[in-house]
Amino acid sequence: MILVIDVGNTNITCGAYDKEKLITTFRITTKIPRTSDEYGMMLTDLLKMNGIAKDQLEGSIIASVVPNVMHALVGASIRYIGCNPLVVGPGTKTGIKVTTDNPREIGADRIVDVVAAYEKYGGPVLVMDFGTATTYDLVTADGCFGAGITAPGIGISARALWESAAKLPEIEIRKPVSILAKETVTSMQAGLVYGQIGQTEYIVNQVKKESGLADLKVVATGGLGRIIADETDVIDVYDKTLTLDGLRIIYGKNVGKQ
């Protein structure tokens, strides 16, 4: 059994795999500073609450876009879980060739997503992750990461509204019944959700047009991705465990098949 850890800007998402089967998932807030002891206690307690003893874990892997948590998190994995984690970065075997101008600028989370999408659905594929940022990453039929687009996530856009405009309230991000809103909350929801749908459709169609890949498969993931995927036909698959699956796949390529 292995522990996979995806460190995002908002949450640290963890999953435990028994071979290819995802046994459980749990999350920890990223933005609160913690020591390795605090991370260790949280990881062991959450694993135990999900019926997993630390001695069942044979290894762990971490992908992170938040460098300042890594020292404490790696230390917690070594001391409390008993696993020296594989950290996704330059030199990690992924099966994907990055052909962008500066490969080292590509976030580990994006590499993990494209690995999972290419392995599970083949190429060419456009991978969309609706996280803190909304990202669109193109992988060719022969497994080359060739292009990426980055836009503000829905959550960032929402916070910009209510933090920058004094009279706009903090709202739940959800699709309203109609785009023809008649009061403030639903008008904000309409702008955020329908605006994201419009952005998604335009970017997907433009990527297909400029790449010449009319048969491009579109795979989406991320917490708010389900809202968008249910409202447009340009997304072929919504895969909520794509990132965790990518970590499992990369672990297998580097440490051995689990």
mmCIF file of C-alpha atoms in Angstrom:
data_model
loop_
_atom_site.group_PDB
_atom_site.id
_atom_site.type_symbol
_atom_site.label_atom_id
_atom_site.label_comp_id
_atom_site.label_asym_id
_atom_site.label_seq_id
_atom_site.Cartn_x
_atom_site.Cartn_y
_atom_site.Cartn_z
ATOM 1 C CA MET A 1 0.000 0.000 0.000
ATOM 2 C CA ILE A 2 1.299 3.510 -0.809
ATOM 3 C CA LEU A 3 0.413 7.007 0.369
ATOM 4 C CA VAL A 4 0.132 9.696 -2.318
ATOM 5 C CA ILE A 5 0.155 13.384 -1.353
ATOM 6 C CA ASP A 6 -0.801 16.298 -3.616
ATOM 7 C CA VAL A 7 0.176 19.644 -2.070
ATOM 8 C CA GLY A 8 -1.939 22.358 -3.657
ATOM 9 C CA ASN A 9 -2.219 26.048 -2.859
ATOM 10 C CA THR A 10 -5.467 25.512 -0.950
ATOM 11 C CA ASN A 11 -5.458 21.906 0.254
ATOM 12 C CA ILE A 12 -3.119 18.967 0.756
ATOM 13 C CA THR A 13 -5.005 16.000 -0.708
ATOM 14 C CA CYS A 14 -3.908 12.515 0.358
ATOM 15 C CA GLY A 15 -4.863 9.083 -0.902
ATOM 16 C CA ALA A 16 -3.944 5.523 0.015
ATOM 17 C CA TYR A 17 -3.662 2.930 -2.756
ATOM 18 C CA ASP A 18 -3.645 -0.841 -2.516
ATOM 19 C CA LYS A 19 -2.111 -1.653 -5.916
ATOM 20 C CA GLU A 20 -4.400 0.257 -8.335
ATOM 21 C CA LYS A 21 -7.332 0.568 -5.937
ATOM 22 C CA LEU A 22 -7.858 3.881 -4.151
ATOM 23 C CA ILE A 23 -8.775 2.910 -0.597
ATOM 24 C CA THR A 24 -9.410 6.320 0.949
ATOM 25 C CA THR A 25 -8.779 10.046 0.586
ATOM 26 C CA PHE A 26 -8.542 12.919 3.050
ATOM 27 C CA ARG A 27 -7.523 16.592 3.036
ATOM 28 C CA ILE A 28 -5.498 19.008 5.154
ATOM 29 C CA THR A 29 -5.567 22.795 4.772
ATOM 30 C CA THR A 30 -2.348 24.043 3.166
ATOM 31 C CA LYS A 31 -2.229 27.663 4.277
ATOM 32 C CA ILE A 32 -1.825 27.057 8.028
ATOM 33 C CA PRO A 33 1.908 26.817 8.937
ATOM 34 C CA ARG A 34 2.669 23.497 10.633
ATOM 35 C CA THR A 35 5.689 21.681 12.031
ATOM 36 C CA SER A 36 6.719 18.188 10.968
ATOM 37 C CA ASP A 37 5.320 16.879 14.268
ATOM 38 C CA GLU A 38 1.939 18.472 13.569
ATOM 39 C CA TYR A 39 1.846 17.032 10.039
ATOM 40 C CA GLY A 40 2.930 13.665 11.413
ATOM 41 C CA MET A 41 0.183 13.568 14.023
ATOM 42 C CA MET A 42 -2.441 14.612 11.479
ATOM 43 C CA LEU A 43 -1.332 12.049 8.901
ATOM 44 C CA THR A 44 -1.185 9.149 11.347
ATOM 45 C CA ASP A 45 -4.509 10.098 12.945
ATOM 46 C CA LEU A 46 -6.272 10.500 9.586
ATOM 47 C CA LEU A 47 -4.849 7.216 8.303
ATOM 48 C CA LYS A 48 -5.973 5.466 11.486
ATOM 49 C CA MET A 49 -9.461 6.993 11.234
ATOM 50 C CA ASN A 50 -9.655 5.574 7.711
ATOM 51 C CA GLY A 51 -8.655 2.097 8.855
ATOM 52 C CA ILE A 52 -5.016 2.183 7.723
ATOM 53 C CA ALA A 53 -2.070 1.463 10.011
ATOM 54 C CA LYS A 54 1.221 3.143 9.158
ATOM 55 C CA ASP A 55 3.009 -0.232 8.992
ATOM 56 C CA GLN A 56 0.758 -1.138 6.042
ATOM 57 C CA LEU A 57 2.416 1.587 3.941
ATOM 58 C CA GLU A 58 5.309 0.496 1.743
ATOM 59 C CA GLY A 59 6.106 3.935 0.356
ATOM 60 C CA SER A 60 4.900 7.457 -0.350
ATOM 61 C CA ILE A 61 5.070 10.089 -3.097
ATOM 62 C CA ILE A 62 4.548 13.845 -2.969
ATOM 63 C CA ALA A 63 3.838 16.422 -5.674
ATOM 64 C CA SER A 64 3.885 20.006 -4.451
ATOM 65 C CA VAL A 65 3.407 23.546 -5.745
ATOM 66 C CA VAL A 66 4.027 25.010 -2.258
ATOM 67 C CA PRO A 67 7.766 24.780 -1.504
ATOM 68 C CA ASN A 68 7.613 26.147 2.045
ATOM 69 C CA VAL A 69 5.661 23.154 3.407
ATOM 70 C CA MET A 70 7.959 20.518 1.969
ATOM 71 C CA HIS A 71 10.609 20.335 4.685
ATOM 72 C CA ALA A 72 8.030 19.720 7.404
ATOM 73 C CA LEU A 73 5.918 17.376 5.293
ATOM 74 C CA VAL A 74 8.835 15.217 4.151
ATOM 75 C CA GLY A 75 10.109 15.095 7.724
ATOM 76 C CA ALA A 76 6.681 13.984 8.934
ATOM 77 C CA SER A 77 6.533 11.204 6.338
ATOM 78 C CA ILE A 78 9.963 9.900 7.347
ATOM 79 C CA ARG A 79 9.499 10.130 11.116
ATOM 80 C CA TYR A 80 5.846 9.244 11.581
ATOM 81 C CA ILE A 81 4.949 7.140 8.534
ATOM 82 C CA GLY A 82 8.313 5.458 8.146
ATOM 83 C CA CYS A 83 8.521 6.326 4.426
ATOM 84 C CA ASN A 84 11.136 8.473 2.713
ATOM 85 C CA PRO A 85 8.858 9.951 0.032
ATOM 86 C CA LEU A 86 9.553 10.202 -3.674
ATOM 87 C CA VAL A 87 9.167 13.908 -4.526
ATOM 88 C CA VAL A 88 8.039 14.632 -8.081
ATOM 89 C CA GLY A 89 10.498 16.951 -9.782
ATOM 90 C CA PRO A 90 13.297 17.150 -12.356
ATOM 91 C CA GLY A 91 14.686 13.682 -12.964
ATOM 92 C CA THR A 92 11.511 11.853 -11.976
ATOM 93 C CA LYS A 93 10.451 9.266 -14.564
ATOM 94 C CA THR A 94 7.000 10.170 -15.886
ATOM 95 C CA GLY A 95 6.734 8.789 -19.415
ATOM 96 C CA ILE A 96 5.908 12.318 -20.634
ATOM 97 C CA LYS A 97 8.379 14.442 -22.599
ATOM 98 C CA VAL A 98 8.063 18.149 -21.768
ATOM 99 C CA THR A 99 8.706 20.193 -24.922
ATOM 100 C CA THR A 100 7.828 23.670 -23.636
ATOM 101 C CA ASP A 101 10.450 26.454 -23.704
ATOM 102 C CA ASN A 102 11.332 26.018 -20.018
ATOM 103 C CA PRO A 103 10.328 22.566 -18.739
ATOM 104 C CA ARG A 104 11.402 23.366 -15.157
ATOM 105 C CA GLU A 105 8.671 26.010 -14.927
ATOM 106 C CA ILE A 106 5.901 23.403 -15.279
ATOM 107 C CA GLY A 107 4.308 22.687 -11.903
ATOM 108 C CA ALA A 108 4.514 19.176 -10.506
ATOM 109 C CA ASP A 109 0.721 19.046 -10.229
ATOM 110 C CA ARG A 110 0.347 19.652 -13.967
ATOM 111 C CA ILE A 111 2.877 16.949 -14.816
ATOM 112 C CA VAL A 112 1.043 14.505 -12.559
ATOM 113 C CA ASP A 113 -2.301 15.322 -14.191
ATOM 114 C CA VAL A 114 -1.036 14.849 -17.750
ATOM 115 C CA VAL A 115 0.675 11.572 -16.836
ATOM 116 C CA ALA A 116 -2.611 10.207 -15.493
ATOM 117 C CA ALA A 117 -4.673 11.478 -18.426
ATOM 118 C CA TYR A 118 -2.247 10.095 -21.026
ATOM 119 C CA GLU A 119 -1.956 6.710 -19.299
ATOM 120 C CA LYS A 120 -5.708 6.358 -18.704
ATOM 121 C CA TYR A 121 -7.189 7.927 -21.845
ATOM 122 C CA GLY A 122 -4.371 8.106 -24.394
ATOM 123 C CA GLY A 123 -3.376 11.032 -26.561
ATOM 124 C CA PRO A 124 -3.814 13.560 -27.884
ATOM 125 C CA VAL A 125 -5.480 14.854 -24.733
ATOM 126 C CA LEU A 126 -6.217 18.241 -23.189
ATOM 127 C CA VAL A 127 -6.146 18.119 -19.402
ATOM 128 C CA MET A 128 -8.085 20.717 -17.417
ATOM 129 C CA ASP A 129 -7.686 21.176 -13.667
ATOM 130 C CA PHE A 130 -10.193 23.439 -11.922
ATOM 131 C CA GLY A 131 -8.185 24.228 -8.798
ATOM 132 C CA THR A 132 -6.882 27.443 -7.267
ATOM 133 C CA ALA A 133 -5.913 28.258 -10.854
ATOM 134 C CA THR A 134 -7.673 26.778 -13.866
ATOM 135 C CA THR A 135 -5.104 25.093 -16.084
ATOM 136 C CA TYR A 136 -5.307 23.593 -19.567
ATOM 137 C CA ASP A 137 -2.444 21.308 -20.666
ATOM 138 C CA LEU A 138 -1.999 19.685 -24.072
ATOM 139 C CA VAL A 139 -0.352 16.281 -24.553
ATOM 140 C CA THR A 140 0.240 14.970 -28.067
ATOM 141 C CA ALA A 141 -0.419 11.456 -29.334
ATOM 142 C CA ASP A 142 3.240 10.516 -28.772
ATOM 143 C CA GLY A 143 3.259 11.727 -25.157
ATOM 144 C CA CYS A 144 4.753 15.218 -25.462
ATOM 145 C CA PHE A 145 3.607 18.006 -23.135
ATOM 146 C CA GLY A 146 3.507 20.762 -25.722
ATOM 147 C CA ALA A 147 1.493 23.690 -24.390
ATOM 148 C CA GLY A 148 -0.280 25.018 -21.333
ATOM 149 C CA ILE A 149 -2.779 27.756 -20.515
ATOM 150 C CA THR A 150 -3.245 29.215 -17.016
ATOM 151 C CA ALA A 151 -6.260 31.259 -15.895
ATOM 152 C CA PRO A 152 -7.607 32.435 -12.521
ATOM 153 C CA GLY A 153 -9.616 29.740 -10.791
ATOM 154 C CA ILE A 154 -13.288 30.230 -9.995
ATOM 155 C CA GLY A 155 -12.460 30.644 -6.307
ATOM 156 C CA ILE A 156 -9.874 33.350 -7.014
ATOM 157 C CA SER A 157 -12.339 35.211 -9.217
ATOM 158 C CA ALA A 158 -15.024 34.960 -6.557
ATOM 159 C CA ARG A 159 -12.743 36.305 -3.819
ATOM 160 C CA ALA A 160 -11.647 39.148 -6.075
ATOM 161 C CA LEU A 161 -15.292 40.185 -6.354
ATOM 162 C CA TRP A 162 -16.218 40.246 -2.688
ATOM 163 C CA GLU A 163 -12.835 41.468 -1.412
ATOM 164 C CA SER A 164 -12.509 44.299 -3.937
ATOM 165 C CA ALA A 165 -16.112 45.503 -4.067
ATOM 166 C CA ALA A 166 -17.369 46.717 -0.682
ATOM 167 C CA LYS A 167 -21.027 45.925 -1.253
ATOM 168 C CA LEU A 168 -20.615 42.449 -2.762
ATOM 169 C CA PRO A 169 -21.058 39.581 -0.264
ATOM 170 C CA GLU A 170 -19.138 36.342 0.092
ATOM 171 C CA ILE A 171 -21.160 33.671 -1.738
ATOM 172 C CA GLU A 172 -21.366 29.965 -2.410
ATOM 173 C CA ILE A 173 -20.070 29.054 -5.866
ATOM 174 C CA ARG A 174 -22.919 27.259 -7.588
ATOM 175 C CA LYS A 175 -24.832 27.451 -10.843
ATOM 176 C CA PRO A 176 -28.019 29.516 -10.500
ATOM 177 C CA VAL A 177 -31.264 28.370 -12.097
ATOM 178 C CA SER A 178 -30.988 31.034 -14.791
ATOM 179 C CA ILE A 179 -28.336 33.401 -16.118
ATOM 180 C CA LEU A 180 -31.045 36.099 -15.956
ATOM 181 C CA ALA A 181 -30.307 36.933 -12.320
ATOM 182 C CA LYS A 182 -32.569 39.286 -10.411
ATOM 183 C CA GLU A 183 -30.542 39.899 -7.231
ATOM 184 C CA THR A 184 -26.920 40.239 -6.137
ATOM 185 C CA VAL A 185 -26.015 36.705 -5.037
ATOM 186 C CA THR A 186 -27.362 34.938 -8.123
ATOM 187 C CA SER A 187 -25.937 37.663 -10.374
ATOM 188 C CA MET A 188 -22.482 36.904 -8.963
ATOM 189 C CA GLN A 189 -23.030 33.158 -9.282
ATOM 190 C CA ALA A 190 -24.185 33.589 -12.885
ATOM 191 C CA GLY A 191 -21.149 35.647 -13.790
ATOM 192 C CA LEU A 192 -18.718 33.237 -12.157
ATOM 193 C CA VAL A 193 -20.159 29.925 -13.367
ATOM 194 C CA TYR A 194 -21.438 30.893 -16.815
ATOM 195 C CA GLY A 195 -18.290 32.948 -17.328
ATOM 196 C CA GLN A 196 -16.164 29.870 -16.562
ATOM 197 C CA ILE A 197 -18.260 27.756 -18.920
ATOM 198 C CA GLY A 198 -17.751 30.312 -21.682
ATOM 199 C CA GLN A 199 -14.013 30.503 -21.026
ATOM 200 C CA THR A 200 -13.748 26.711 -21.053
ATOM 201 C CA GLU A 201 -15.572 26.311 -24.334
ATOM 202 C CA TYR A 202 -13.613 29.077 -26.056
ATOM 203 C CA ILE A 203 -10.207 27.822 -24.906
ATOM 204 C CA VAL A 204 -10.952 24.200 -25.820
ATOM 205 C CA ASN A 205 -12.177 25.179 -29.283
ATOM 206 C CA GLN A 206 -9.212 27.505 -29.845
ATOM 207 C CA VAL A 207 -6.729 24.803 -28.762
ATOM 208 C CA LYS A 208 -8.326 22.368 -31.213
ATOM 209 C CA LYS A 209 -8.215 24.995 -33.979
ATOM 210 C CA GLU A 210 -4.583 26.066 -33.472
ATOM 211 C CA SER A 211 -3.239 22.548 -32.819
ATOM 212 C CA GLY A 212 -5.181 20.991 -35.672
ATOM 213 C CA LEU A 213 -6.250 18.206 -33.312
ATOM 214 C CA ALA A 214 -9.964 17.984 -34.012
ATOM 215 C CA ASP A 215 -10.136 14.574 -32.285
ATOM 216 C CA LEU A 216 -8.556 15.920 -29.087
ATOM 217 C CA LYS A 217 -9.936 14.218 -25.969
ATOM 218 C CA VAL A 218 -10.733 16.628 -23.130
ATOM 219 C CA VAL A 219 -10.364 15.435 -19.538
ATOM 220 C CA ALA A 220 -11.232 17.594 -16.524
ATOM 221 C CA THR A 221 -10.492 17.296 -12.822
ATOM 222 C CA GLY A 222 -10.415 19.539 -9.747
ATOM 223 C CA GLY A 223 -12.879 20.374 -7.013
ATOM 224 C CA LEU A 224 -15.094 22.747 -9.002
ATOM 225 C CA GLY A 225 -14.643 20.904 -12.277
ATOM 226 C CA ARG A 226 -17.820 18.871 -11.854
ATOM 227 C CA ILE A 227 -19.955 22.038 -11.951
ATOM 228 C CA ILE A 228 -18.458 23.008 -15.308
ATOM 229 C CA ALA A 229 -18.248 19.508 -16.797
ATOM 230 C CA ASP A 230 -21.974 18.980 -16.250
ATOM 231 C CA GLU A 231 -22.804 22.137 -18.215
ATOM 232 C CA THR A 232 -20.790 21.793 -21.428
ATOM 233 C CA ASP A 233 -20.244 19.161 -24.087
ATOM 234 C CA VAL A 234 -16.627 20.159 -24.807
ATOM 235 C CA ILE A 235 -15.466 18.108 -21.780
ATOM 236 C CA ASP A 236 -15.435 14.388 -22.553
ATOM 237 C CA VAL A 237 -14.510 13.024 -19.102
ATOM 238 C CA TYR A 238 -14.594 14.353 -15.556
ATOM 239 C CA ASP A 239 -12.134 12.359 -13.424
ATOM 240 C CA LYS A 240 -12.093 13.469 -9.788
ATOM 241 C CA THR A 241 -9.136 11.233 -8.816
ATOM 242 C CA LEU A 242 -6.936 12.093 -11.811
ATOM 243 C CA THR A 243 -4.158 13.750 -9.786
ATOM 244 C CA LEU A 244 -3.978 10.984 -7.185
ATOM 245 C CA ASP A 245 -3.952 8.361 -9.938
ATOM 246 C CA GLY A 246 -1.086 10.222 -11.604
ATOM 247 C CA LEU A 247 0.936 10.071 -8.403
ATOM 248 C CA ARG A 248 0.336 6.324 -8.146
ATOM 249 C CA ILE A 249 1.392 5.840 -11.778
ATOM 250 C CA ILE A 250 4.575 7.890 -11.343
ATOM 251 C CA TYR A 251 5.456 6.000 -8.172
ATOM 252 C CA GLY A 252 5.167 2.753 -10.103
ATOM 253 C CA LYS A 253 7.442 4.047 -12.864
ATOM 254 C CA ASN A 254 10.145 5.053 -10.389
ATOM 255 C CA VAL A 255 9.957 2.586 -7.526
ATOM 256 C CA GLY A 256 8.333 -0.455 -9.074
ATOM 257 C CA LYS A 257 4.871 -1.739 -9.820
ATOM 258 C CA GLN A 258 2.668 -1.847 -6.727
#
